[in-house]
Amino acid sequence: MDQRYSDRPEVLDIRARLVWMWYQGMSARRISYETGLSTTTVYRWIRRWQEEGNVCTKSRSGRPRNEAKQMVAQYIVLSGKNKSLTTDELRDIMSYFQSVVPPHQSYILFDDTMEEMDRRIEMFHEMGSETTVMEFESDLDKLVKIFSSKSSIISTTRRHVTLLCSLNNTIKIFKMVAARNLENRALWWIVILTSNEETADLEGLFREGSQVIAIQKEGKDSFRLYSTRAENDGCLRFHDIGKLIKNANNGYKNQLTSDVFLNAEDFYSNFEGREITFSAVNNNPFIVLEKQNTGGVAAVAGFEHTLIKSLAKALNFSYRMVTPEDGKWGGPLPNGSVVGMIGDVAKRIAHFAICEITITAVREEVIDFSYPYYIESLTLVSRTPREKNRTFAVFSTFTPEVWLYIAISIILIGVLLHIEALIMQYSMALEQPSFTLNDSLFNVFGCLLKQENKLNSEFWNQKFTFVFWYIFCLIVSALYSGILIATLIKPTFDKPINGLIDLPSSVKEGFTLVITADTTNELLFKSATNGIYAETWKLFNHKERSKSFIKHSADSYDGILEDKLVLINGQLSSRYLSMDKGIRRYYFARDTFAPQFYGAAAISGLPFLPVVDKMLLYMMEGGLIAKWVDNEFQKVAGNNTIVEASGSKPFSIKQLQAAFYILVIGFITGTIAMIFEIVLANL
C-alpha cells in the first residue's frame, strides 16, 4: 500500500492525492492548481475529513514522509470502507445494465487503480465478443477515434462505456469528450462512484448530449443510481433515480423512480418552457430577421420562422434568435476553425441553425443535421432574353446565300432576254433589238416585285423565257410574303441561358457569372477537379472576386437586369426574389442541377434531435411546409399581375421600320446618282 500510493501518487484516487498533498505542506491554492479542483472544494473536503477524524488538525510542517504515507493509507481504508464494488458485484451490475437495454457494443475502460485487476480483466473478456476492454492512457487520441460520433456508421448503434478509473482520470475523459465534441445520443457512460459528492465534481463537465449513469455502493447488496437529466437552464445534473437491491436469487430488486436509460422521446416531448436558441441570417423567403432595441435579432417572417413557431408550440419551448458575426452560412475551414451559422452551432452558441442550410458531409464532421425538410435544385437566373433588333427584319426571311442567288438570277435572266433580242434582230434583219439591256434588267426585276411587264415580246422564245420567270417570281414572292408576315408577327429573341453548357458563350457575350460566397454552392464548383463544374469554375471572375462572389444572393437581382449577371442559386429563393421585382423580367434555366437537401444544423449528439425530426416528418407529410412556402409567395404575387390585350394587333412602326429605311436609302442613292450625272454632263 505504501509503495503504491507514495511512490506513484499520479495514479491515486484524487481524494488520496489531495490528502498526500495536504500532508506535504501544499497550500489549498497549489492543490487546486495540481488537481483541477476549485479552492472551495479543496477546503470543503479537508474540513469534512477533519470532522470525521480522517485528517489530523495538527501542523503539517516538518511531518516525516513515512507518517504522510501512513495517513494516506489510513484515509484509503477509512473512506473506501464498504464503498468499492467487488468483482462479482461489478459483473452482476454490468449484466443488469445490459439486460435493461442490450447495447450493440460495450467498452470497459480501466486504469491501474482498479482492484483485482487480473481477475477483472479475465472476467471482462469472458463477457463476449461485443465487449472491448481498454486500459486508460494519457494520450486520449485512441478514445477519440473509437467514440467519435463522426468516425463510422456505429454512431447510430447503442454503445455502453463503463469507466473503472480514478476520479482524476474520469474527469480527464469527460473534459476530452467536451473538447472534441464526442457527445453522442447512442453512447452511454456508466461511472462507478465511491461517494455521492463525486457527482458534483462531474456535473460541471457534462454537456447536453452526454448520457451518464452513476453507481454508488451504499451497503452490502445495495446500490444507489444516478442519471443525468437536462434542466430548464440546459445544464446536465445528476438525478437520484432510486436503488438496486440484490435478492436471494442473485437478481436485483428494482426500486427505481424512473428508467435507468433516459427515453429521450418521452423526456423531450415537453420542454416545459425551456429556451432554445436558433442561429440564422436574413434570407427571404426562408427567414427574415429584424434588429431589436436590445441589440439582438428576432425572426419576423419566412416559412422557416413559421416552422420554428410550430415546433415551439408542439414541444412547449420558447426560442431566441442569434445571427453569426460574419453573416455567413459557414462550415469547417482548413485551419480547423468553424465559421458562420455552422460555427455558432459547433461552438454551442445555438442549439440549431436554420436558414436554407444544405446538408453536406463536410459540415456533418462538426455538427448533426435534422431530417431534410425541403429539397430543391440549383438553377441559373438571368434577365429575360431581349427582343432582337428588327431594323432589317425584311431581309431575315431568306439567308444571304438565297438573296445572292436571287440577285444573280435577275442579272442572268435580264442578260439572257437581251441576247435573245439581239439574235432575233440579226436573224430577222430588224433595224434594232426588241428592247435594250437596261429595259430587260428593270423589267425582270419588276416582275419579281409583281409589276407589269412593259417589254413587247413578239417572239415565242422570249415569251417562254418570261413564262418560267413569272413562275419563279410567284414562288419566291409567295415564300417571302409568308415568312415576312410570320417574322413580323412573332418577334425573335436573344438565345436564352438554359444550362451550364450555355455559360461559356454567355460569358463571351459580356455576361458575368455570380454566386454567393463561402457557401456549399461555391464549394460545389471550387472542389471540382474535372467535368462541367470544373469548367464552370474557370468562368468566374477570380481577378475581381467582388464581381462574381457576393455576400447575399438578394444583392444581385438589380444587377441581373442592368449589368448582365447570371446568378447560380436555389430555385425557391430565386423565384421568390424574382417575383418580388417582377418575375417576367427574369429567366430561369430549363436545366437544373445539384439537388440540395435543406436541414436544421444541430449540436453534435443533441439528445432531442430525434424528437425534432419526428415533428418535421409530420409537418412534411401533412403538407404544412409546402403550404407555408406558398403563403410566402402569395405575399409578393401582386407584383406580377399581367394584363394582355386580346385579339389581333396591327403592325407597329417598329415592325415596318425596314421599309422606311429602304425608302430613305433609295432617295439618298437617287440624289447621289443625279449629282454624278450632272457633273459628268458638264465635263
XYZ file of C-alpha atoms in Angstrom:
683
model
C 0.000 0.000 0.000
C 2.760 2.471 0.989
C 4.818 1.840 -2.098
C 1.885 2.032 -4.453
C 0.460 5.339 -3.253
C 3.611 7.176 -2.146
C 5.946 6.247 -4.966
C 3.284 6.665 -7.669
C 0.988 9.447 -6.488
C -0.172 10.164 -10.053
C -2.351 7.046 -10.015
C -4.042 7.756 -6.714
C -7.701 8.461 -6.331
C -7.962 12.252 -6.459
C -9.003 12.427 -2.785
C -5.990 10.336 -1.766
C -3.775 12.666 -3.807
C -5.336 15.627 -2.042
C -4.533 14.100 1.370
C -0.991 13.381 0.210
C -0.512 16.989 -0.969
C -2.029 18.346 2.253
C 0.416 16.386 4.378
C 3.301 17.500 2.178
C 2.534 21.080 3.236
C 0.959 22.301 -0.059
C -1.428 25.232 0.119
C -5.063 24.882 -0.924
C -4.377 27.087 -3.936
C -1.475 24.865 -5.055
C -3.606 21.747 -4.570
C -6.333 23.400 -6.643
C -3.824 24.053 -9.436
C -2.457 20.492 -9.383
C -5.800 18.678 -9.247
C -8.045 20.993 -11.212
C -10.450 21.283 -8.272
C -11.661 24.649 -7.039
C -10.132 26.045 -3.847
C -13.577 25.909 -2.231
C -13.845 22.178 -2.998
C -10.398 21.537 -1.511
C -11.328 23.305 1.765
C -14.700 21.525 1.858
C -13.087 18.098 1.603
C -10.392 18.904 4.178
C -12.978 20.177 6.670
C -15.111 17.101 6.144
C -12.186 14.716 6.751
C -11.151 16.677 9.827
C -14.676 16.343 11.220
C -14.609 12.590 10.521
C -11.192 12.307 12.172
C -9.518 11.093 8.991
C -7.168 14.089 8.791
C -5.092 15.349 11.713
C -5.535 19.042 12.540
C -2.001 19.440 13.840
C 0.618 21.454 11.985
C 1.703 19.789 8.734
C 5.130 21.407 8.517
C 8.057 19.091 9.099
C 5.912 15.964 9.134
C 8.013 12.878 8.275
C 7.457 11.210 4.901
C 6.595 7.829 6.404
C 3.880 9.452 8.556
C 2.397 11.014 5.453
C 2.336 7.553 3.875
C 0.516 6.164 6.862
C -2.073 8.968 6.791
C -2.764 8.356 3.106
C -3.125 4.627 3.685
C -5.384 5.315 6.681
C -7.545 7.612 4.567
C -7.924 4.994 1.864
C -9.012 2.341 4.335
C -11.476 4.637 6.162
C -13.027 6.368 3.149
C -13.130 3.279 0.987
C -14.749 1.004 3.522
C -17.796 -0.747 2.041
C -17.695 1.636 -0.986
C -15.792 -0.345 -3.628
C -17.581 -2.911 -5.764
C -16.277 -6.445 -5.587
C -15.545 -8.272 -8.805
C -18.761 -10.299 -8.509
C -20.811 -7.187 -7.795
C -19.284 -5.418 -10.778
C -20.119 -8.367 -13.039
C -23.692 -8.502 -11.777
C -24.204 -4.741 -12.178
C -22.856 -4.745 -15.737
C -25.032 -7.726 -16.623
C -28.056 -5.888 -15.206
C -27.462 -2.831 -17.390
C -27.020 -4.967 -20.469
C -30.276 -6.737 -19.731
C -32.225 -3.473 -19.402
C -31.248 -2.154 -22.850
C -28.853 -4.502 -24.675
C -26.077 -2.489 -26.370
C -24.562 -3.356 -29.717
C -21.111 -2.822 -28.245
C -19.729 -2.486 -24.698
C -16.453 -0.843 -23.741
C -14.699 -1.132 -20.389
C -12.065 1.488 -19.663
C -9.874 0.984 -16.599
C -6.701 2.393 -15.109
C -4.218 0.920 -12.627
C -6.247 1.979 -9.590
C -8.697 -0.830 -10.379
C -8.610 -3.502 -7.721
C -8.190 -7.204 -8.559
C -7.027 -6.125 -11.993
C -6.064 -9.520 -13.438
C -9.236 -11.235 -12.268
C -11.476 -8.459 -13.537
C -9.805 -8.255 -16.941
C -10.297 -12.004 -17.318
C -13.956 -11.578 -16.328
C -14.418 -8.773 -18.869
C -13.052 -10.887 -21.696
C -15.478 -13.660 -20.769
C -18.436 -11.308 -21.277
C -18.446 -11.843 -25.039
C -17.087 -10.554 -28.337
C -19.216 -7.417 -28.078
C -17.159 -6.259 -25.095
C -13.921 -4.338 -25.675
C -11.532 -3.889 -22.749
C -9.112 -0.947 -22.826
C -6.609 0.494 -20.404
C -6.613 4.232 -19.801
C -3.747 6.081 -21.461
C -2.687 9.695 -21.034
C -2.878 10.065 -24.808
C -6.617 10.102 -25.441
C -6.450 10.096 -29.248
C -7.330 6.399 -29.336
C -10.515 7.093 -27.418
C -11.371 9.918 -29.806
C -11.247 7.539 -32.778
C -13.402 4.946 -31.029
C -16.041 7.194 -29.507
C -16.256 9.857 -32.183
C -19.836 10.142 -33.398
C -18.477 11.022 -36.858
C -15.984 8.204 -37.229
C -18.193 5.491 -38.740
C -21.632 4.005 -39.063
C -21.542 2.878 -35.417
C -22.532 6.415 -34.470
C -26.149 5.238 -34.739
C -25.727 1.998 -32.733
C -26.093 1.857 -28.970
C -22.851 1.641 -27.008
C -22.113 1.431 -23.278
C -18.823 2.654 -21.811
C -18.070 1.596 -18.232
C -15.372 3.684 -16.523
C -13.313 1.971 -13.816
C -10.890 4.814 -13.324
C -9.874 7.224 -10.616
C -11.924 10.391 -10.333
C -9.000 12.355 -11.746
C -8.825 10.231 -14.899
C -12.608 10.190 -15.203
C -12.541 13.992 -15.183
C -9.889 13.930 -17.921
C -12.066 11.673 -20.057
C -15.135 13.895 -19.816
C -13.064 17.017 -20.469
C -11.836 15.298 -23.614
C -15.409 14.446 -24.610
C -16.385 18.119 -24.338
C -13.241 19.401 -26.071
C -13.628 17.020 -29.039
C -17.439 17.225 -29.340
C -17.832 13.493 -28.748
C -21.334 13.736 -27.325
C -23.473 11.077 -28.954
C -27.101 10.099 -28.431
C -26.182 6.422 -28.823
C -23.324 6.495 -26.311
C -23.998 5.877 -22.600
C -21.358 6.294 -19.901
C -21.507 4.188 -16.728
C -19.403 5.547 -13.851
C -18.648 3.832 -10.535
C -18.640 6.306 -7.603
C -17.248 5.925 -4.084
C -19.088 8.993 -2.770
C -22.182 10.897 -3.802
C -20.105 14.078 -3.570
C -18.299 12.991 -6.705
C -21.454 13.739 -8.679
C -20.945 17.467 -8.036
C -17.373 17.280 -9.338
C -18.514 15.581 -12.546
C -21.675 17.562 -13.282
C -19.862 20.680 -14.454
C -18.074 18.647 -17.127
C -21.162 17.315 -18.879
C -22.864 18.958 -21.819
C -26.213 18.068 -23.272
C -25.658 15.031 -25.407
C -23.721 13.086 -22.774
C -25.790 10.317 -21.152
C -24.243 9.258 -17.858
C -25.319 6.660 -15.284
C -23.500 6.818 -11.915
C -23.475 3.900 -9.458
C -22.630 4.237 -5.776
C -22.462 1.331 -3.358
C -24.420 2.186 -0.233
C -24.043 -1.059 1.653
C -23.952 -4.763 1.142
C -26.041 -5.701 -1.878
C -27.433 -2.154 -2.150
C -26.576 0.340 -4.884
C -27.730 3.907 -5.454
C -28.203 5.003 -9.082
C -27.960 8.497 -10.534
C -28.809 9.519 -14.097
C -28.116 12.803 -15.875
C -31.098 14.923 -16.871
C -31.188 18.266 -18.658
C -32.867 21.007 -16.657
C -34.536 24.195 -17.869
C -31.239 26.085 -17.929
C -29.857 23.470 -20.341
C -27.332 22.124 -17.810
C -26.964 18.415 -17.092
C -27.286 17.367 -13.469
C -27.402 14.010 -11.730
C -30.830 12.940 -10.536
C -31.303 10.226 -7.926
C -33.393 7.565 -9.649
C -33.507 5.030 -6.806
C -31.855 1.823 -5.662
C -30.963 -1.631 -6.848
C -31.082 -4.261 -4.105
C -29.764 -7.762 -4.607
C -32.258 -10.507 -3.766
C -31.843 -14.098 -2.670
C -31.872 -15.354 -6.250
C -28.802 -13.247 -7.098
C -31.056 -10.974 -9.107
C -31.836 -7.331 -8.418
C -34.980 -5.842 -6.987
C -35.773 -2.660 -8.816
C -36.609 0.297 -6.570
C -36.169 2.941 -9.263
C -38.360 6.009 -9.685
C -37.621 6.330 -13.418
C -35.962 4.481 -16.273
C -32.250 3.801 -15.921
C -31.659 4.854 -19.504
C -33.451 8.051 -20.418
C -36.153 7.727 -23.054
C -35.411 10.924 -24.974
C -38.648 10.841 -26.941
C -40.726 10.890 -23.750
C -38.457 13.218 -21.775
C -38.260 15.873 -24.509
C -41.901 15.674 -25.565
C -42.444 18.677 -23.298
C -39.665 21.214 -22.750
C -41.705 22.976 -20.059
C -40.933 26.428 -21.448
C -37.180 25.912 -21.788
C -35.422 28.390 -24.113
C -33.887 27.006 -27.325
C -31.508 29.144 -29.388
C -31.593 29.287 -33.199
C -28.938 30.855 -35.423
C -29.952 32.343 -38.781
C -29.171 35.075 -41.300
C -31.588 37.313 -43.160
C -32.756 35.230 -46.127
C -36.218 35.756 -47.580
C -38.395 33.680 -48.037
C -36.743 31.229 -45.637
C -36.429 33.506 -42.634
C -36.458 37.276 -42.111
C -34.664 38.815 -39.123
C -35.224 42.218 -37.588
C -32.863 44.022 -35.230
C -34.196 44.717 -31.751
C -33.606 47.712 -29.496
C -31.821 45.381 -27.098
C -29.165 44.684 -29.736
C -30.369 41.189 -30.603
C -32.441 39.960 -33.519
C -35.904 38.474 -33.850
C -37.490 36.422 -36.617
C -40.488 38.217 -38.115
C -41.277 36.385 -41.372
C -40.356 33.466 -43.614
C -41.641 29.915 -43.788
C -38.808 28.660 -41.541
C -39.956 31.185 -38.933
C -43.402 29.577 -39.117
C -41.708 26.183 -38.791
C -39.869 27.281 -35.623
C -43.065 28.679 -34.112
C -44.883 25.426 -34.829
C -42.112 23.366 -33.226
C -42.113 25.665 -30.190
C -45.850 25.277 -29.768
C -45.818 21.493 -30.239
C -42.879 20.861 -27.872
C -43.611 23.699 -25.430
C -40.353 25.638 -25.661
C -39.540 29.308 -26.103
C -36.882 30.380 -28.568
C -34.287 33.056 -29.095
C -32.661 34.086 -32.371
C -28.984 34.905 -32.884
C -27.036 35.669 -36.038
C -23.338 34.949 -36.743
C -20.976 37.897 -36.686
C -19.749 37.190 -40.210
C -23.288 36.764 -41.565
C -22.303 33.575 -43.422
C -23.660 30.064 -43.711
C -20.170 28.778 -42.943
C -18.645 25.440 -42.059
C -15.282 23.956 -41.066
C -12.196 25.624 -42.583
C -8.833 24.002 -43.413
C -7.263 25.698 -40.357
C -9.650 23.827 -38.047
C -11.943 26.743 -37.214
C -15.678 26.663 -37.869
C -17.401 29.845 -39.039
C -20.864 31.175 -39.815
C -24.099 29.660 -38.598
C -22.460 26.229 -38.561
C -19.808 27.728 -36.262
C -22.496 29.041 -33.890
C -23.830 25.500 -33.533
C -20.420 23.803 -33.301
C -19.411 26.274 -30.542
C -22.766 25.692 -28.784
C -23.773 29.330 -29.090
C -27.014 27.995 -30.581
C -28.799 24.657 -30.391
C -29.845 24.866 -34.033
C -29.077 26.815 -37.197
C -31.889 27.016 -39.723
C -31.712 29.057 -42.907
C -31.565 27.223 -46.254
C -28.658 25.132 -44.927
C -27.529 22.389 -47.278
C -26.727 19.035 -45.691
C -23.112 18.119 -46.550
C -20.609 15.551 -45.303
C -18.065 18.283 -44.526
C -20.478 20.058 -42.192
C -21.526 16.790 -40.559
C -17.982 16.415 -39.285
C -18.668 19.108 -36.669
C -22.465 19.136 -36.240
C -25.511 16.933 -36.754
C -28.352 17.524 -39.207
C -32.065 17.093 -38.815
C -34.254 15.239 -41.282
C -34.276 17.232 -44.571
C -37.437 19.327 -44.612
C -37.043 20.885 -48.078
C -35.481 19.611 -51.301
C -34.693 21.615 -54.433
C -32.010 22.039 -57.109
C -29.789 24.883 -58.237
C -30.746 26.984 -61.231
C -29.365 29.815 -63.370
C -31.094 33.190 -63.198
C -30.537 35.734 -65.975
C -32.501 38.571 -67.489
C -35.352 37.704 -69.825
C -33.920 37.348 -73.371
C -34.173 40.666 -75.181
C -36.066 41.011 -78.482
C -33.658 41.115 -81.373
C -33.235 44.307 -83.408
C -35.835 44.258 -86.213
C -34.498 47.111 -88.287
C -33.686 44.795 -91.199
C -36.252 42.116 -90.460
C -37.390 42.283 -94.134
C -34.108 40.672 -95.116
C -34.243 37.947 -92.453
C -36.754 35.891 -94.445
C -34.007 34.434 -96.639
C -30.442 33.562 -95.916
C -27.706 35.719 -97.506
C -26.987 32.845 -99.858
C -30.588 32.876 -101.180
C -30.528 36.643 -101.642
C -27.318 36.291 -103.644
C -28.862 33.634 -105.898
C -31.945 35.821 -106.496
C -29.736 38.780 -107.474
C -27.700 36.584 -109.836
C -30.922 35.200 -111.336
C -32.214 38.717 -112.092
C -28.992 39.625 -113.847
C -28.762 36.356 -115.801
C -32.401 36.447 -116.999
C -32.089 40.121 -117.954
C -28.930 39.438 -119.945
C -30.466 36.303 -121.484
C -33.529 38.212 -122.737
C -31.317 40.918 -124.246
C -29.151 38.289 -126.011
C -32.297 36.674 -127.413
C -33.412 40.098 -128.658
C -30.032 40.630 -130.410
C -30.157 37.194 -132.018
C -33.648 37.793 -133.333
C -32.534 41.222 -134.666
C -29.807 39.649 -136.766
C -31.908 36.663 -137.754
C -34.929 38.682 -138.828
C -32.910 41.603 -140.258
C -34.522 44.048 -137.857
C -33.291 47.611 -137.564
C -32.909 47.355 -133.762
C -33.456 44.784 -130.988
C -36.852 44.454 -129.308
C -35.511 46.058 -126.110
C -32.264 47.218 -124.614
C -30.288 45.555 -121.811
C -31.367 48.295 -119.400
C -35.040 47.692 -120.192
C -34.551 43.967 -119.870
C -32.966 44.144 -116.412
C -35.541 46.569 -114.972
C -38.499 44.604 -116.311
C -37.117 41.314 -114.941
C -36.685 42.978 -111.532
C -40.205 44.491 -111.799
C -41.716 41.087 -112.451
C -40.135 39.820 -109.239
C -41.915 42.667 -107.432
C -45.206 41.785 -109.201
C -45.011 44.754 -111.557
C -46.467 44.770 -115.104
C -44.140 43.593 -117.864
C -43.676 46.514 -120.279
C -41.490 44.659 -122.766
C -43.018 43.882 -126.193
C -42.243 40.206 -126.749
C -43.066 39.336 -130.363
C -41.123 36.086 -130.468
C -42.003 32.757 -128.789
C -38.542 32.194 -127.366
C -38.858 35.399 -125.306
C -42.406 34.508 -124.268
C -41.324 31.079 -122.960
C -38.496 32.687 -121.032
C -40.909 35.158 -119.402
C -43.432 32.388 -118.543
C -40.895 30.444 -116.498
C -39.533 33.640 -114.947
C -43.104 34.535 -113.859
C -43.435 31.121 -112.169
C -40.090 31.638 -110.407
C -41.181 35.100 -109.233
C -44.519 33.733 -107.975
C -42.812 31.097 -105.831
C -40.218 33.490 -104.428
C -42.784 36.218 -103.760
C -45.214 33.865 -102.024
C -42.498 32.437 -99.776
C -41.151 35.863 -98.958
C -44.564 37.277 -98.055
C -45.497 34.354 -95.815
C -42.179 34.264 -93.955
C -42.093 38.058 -93.586
C -45.564 38.195 -92.015
C -44.676 35.378 -89.624
C -41.432 37.135 -88.701
C -43.117 40.469 -88.055
C -45.957 38.958 -86.022
C -43.754 36.709 -83.852
C -40.670 38.525 -82.596
C -37.328 36.786 -82.192
C -35.203 36.962 -79.033
C -31.622 36.505 -77.910
C -30.606 32.922 -77.135
C -31.643 32.102 -73.529
C -29.258 30.612 -70.935
C -30.757 27.179 -70.302
C -27.943 25.349 -68.563
C -24.299 25.258 -67.551
C -23.392 24.314 -71.120
C -24.558 27.767 -72.318
C -22.364 29.714 -69.876
C -19.098 29.859 -71.904
C -20.808 31.589 -74.849
C -22.726 33.879 -72.478
C -19.519 34.989 -70.748
C -18.033 35.784 -74.179
C -21.076 37.959 -74.872
C -20.351 40.023 -71.752
C -22.318 38.232 -69.032
C -20.742 37.862 -65.536
C -21.291 34.691 -63.527
C -22.112 35.325 -59.816
C -22.632 33.092 -56.773
C -22.989 33.530 -53.011
C -19.525 33.385 -51.443
C -18.489 30.886 -48.750
C -21.434 28.556 -49.298
C -21.849 24.981 -50.432
C -22.850 26.372 -53.830
C -19.391 27.881 -54.266
C -17.727 24.756 -52.861
C -19.556 22.627 -55.443
C -17.614 24.287 -58.267
C -14.442 25.097 -56.330
C -13.818 21.496 -55.291
C -14.475 20.026 -58.754
C -11.346 18.703 -60.470
C -12.889 17.855 -63.835
C -16.150 17.896 -65.728
C -18.597 20.717 -66.312
C -18.386 22.004 -62.729
C -14.632 22.473 -63.047
C -15.086 24.216 -66.407
C -17.741 26.488 -64.911
C -15.404 27.409 -62.021
C -12.974 28.882 -64.564
C -15.689 31.230 -65.857
C -15.970 33.185 -62.603
C -14.126 36.485 -62.298
C -11.281 35.438 -59.984
C -9.272 38.621 -60.595
C -12.021 40.826 -59.193
C -13.745 38.438 -56.779
C -16.267 41.010 -55.602
C -17.891 40.940 -59.045
C -18.505 37.183 -59.040
C -18.671 36.291 -55.339
C -21.355 38.161 -53.409
C -22.395 38.112 -49.760
C -26.129 37.631 -50.308
C -27.895 36.459 -53.452
C -30.597 39.125 -52.969
C -27.969 41.798 -53.704
C -27.615 40.691 -57.332
C -31.162 40.902 -58.715
C -30.891 44.527 -59.851
C -27.543 43.709 -61.447
C -29.098 40.817 -63.376
C -31.252 43.350 -65.221
C -28.749 46.175 -65.556
C -25.267 44.612 -65.646
C -25.821 41.294 -67.476
C -25.287 38.993 -64.492
C -26.035 35.265 -64.363
C -26.787 34.075 -60.808
C -26.325 30.499 -59.586
C -28.800 29.980 -56.759
C -31.501 27.718 -55.344
C -34.826 27.608 -57.160
C -37.016 28.673 -54.241
C -35.263 31.880 -53.240
C -34.574 32.717 -56.896
C -38.230 32.600 -57.858
C -39.328 34.423 -54.720
C -36.901 37.324 -55.138
C -37.721 37.499 -58.848
C -41.431 37.699 -58.079
C -40.745 40.498 -55.646
C -39.265 42.547 -58.504
C -41.419 41.197 -61.347
C -40.801 37.627 -62.426
C -41.348 38.336 -66.161
C -38.134 40.335 -66.093
C -36.068 37.241 -65.220
C -35.356 33.977 -66.980
C -34.794 30.616 -65.262
C -32.759 27.935 -66.979
C -34.684 24.855 -68.108
C -31.929 22.550 -66.855
C -31.483 22.436 -63.077
C -28.605 20.671 -61.358
C -27.073 19.696 -57.978
C -30.083 18.701 -55.802
C -29.994 20.450 -52.414
C -31.303 18.895 -49.178
C -32.011 21.511 -46.511
C -31.983 20.570 -42.838
C -31.544 22.200 -39.446
C -27.952 22.076 -38.184
C -27.908 20.799 -34.584
C -25.332 20.471 -31.833
C -23.411 17.232 -32.197
C -25.130 14.499 -30.186
C -28.114 16.697 -29.272
C -30.433 14.244 -27.472
C -33.715 15.838 -28.537
C -32.882 15.946 -32.267
C -34.897 12.724 -32.917
C -37.934 14.424 -31.364
C -37.493 17.397 -33.705
C -37.006 15.007 -36.645
C -40.298 13.325 -35.834
C -42.127 16.663 -35.809
C -40.503 17.725 -39.097
C -41.614 14.485 -40.698
C -45.178 15.083 -39.531
C -45.101 18.600 -40.984
C -43.801 17.394 -44.342
C -46.239 14.504 -44.631
C -49.098 16.805 -43.700
C -48.165 19.295 -46.434
C -47.618 22.096 -43.915
C -44.193 23.142 -45.152
C -45.424 23.316 -48.748
C -48.365 25.407 -47.543
C -46.091 27.805 -45.609
C -43.877 28.227 -48.682
C -46.944 29.005 -50.805
C -48.079 31.572 -48.222
C -44.778 33.431 -48.616
C -45.187 33.536 -52.400
C -48.719 34.883 -52.075
C -47.293 37.925 -50.286
C -45.429 39.025 -53.421
C -47.809 37.652 -56.060
C -49.380 41.115 -56.506
C -46.171 42.385 -58.106
C -46.690 40.064 -61.076
C -50.164 40.959 -62.366
C -50.018 40.863 -66.151
C -52.740 42.351 -68.373
C -52.530 41.357 -72.012
C -54.692 42.738 -74.851
C -56.761 40.136 -76.635
C -57.311 39.792 -80.387
C -55.037 40.624 -83.299
C -52.707 43.595 -83.174
C -51.823 45.975 -86.051
C -48.228 46.199 -87.215
C -46.286 48.942 -85.486
C -43.647 51.259 -86.910
C -41.086 49.117 -85.115
C -42.071 46.146 -87.249
C -42.187 48.114 -90.535
C -39.226 50.388 -89.992
C -37.122 48.457 -92.540
C -39.422 49.560 -95.371
C -38.924 53.191 -94.435
C -35.189 52.718 -94.096
C -35.081 51.256 -97.641
C -37.122 54.190 -98.942
C -34.707 56.667 -97.364
C -31.745 54.742 -98.760
C -33.384 54.897 -102.209
C -33.824 58.681 -102.014
C -30.236 59.120 -100.905
C -28.934 56.830 -103.683
C -31.044 58.634 -106.311
C -29.777 62.009 -105.161
C -26.170 60.858 -105.361
C -26.767 59.428 -108.871
C -28.364 62.713 -110.000
C -25.353 64.676 -108.789
C -22.971 62.367 -110.655
C -24.996 62.661 -113.875
C -24.999 66.476 -113.698
C -21.289 66.574 -113.026
C -20.485 64.161 -115.849
C -22.742 66.067 -118.302
C -20.878 69.338 -117.623
C -17.388 67.895 -118.071
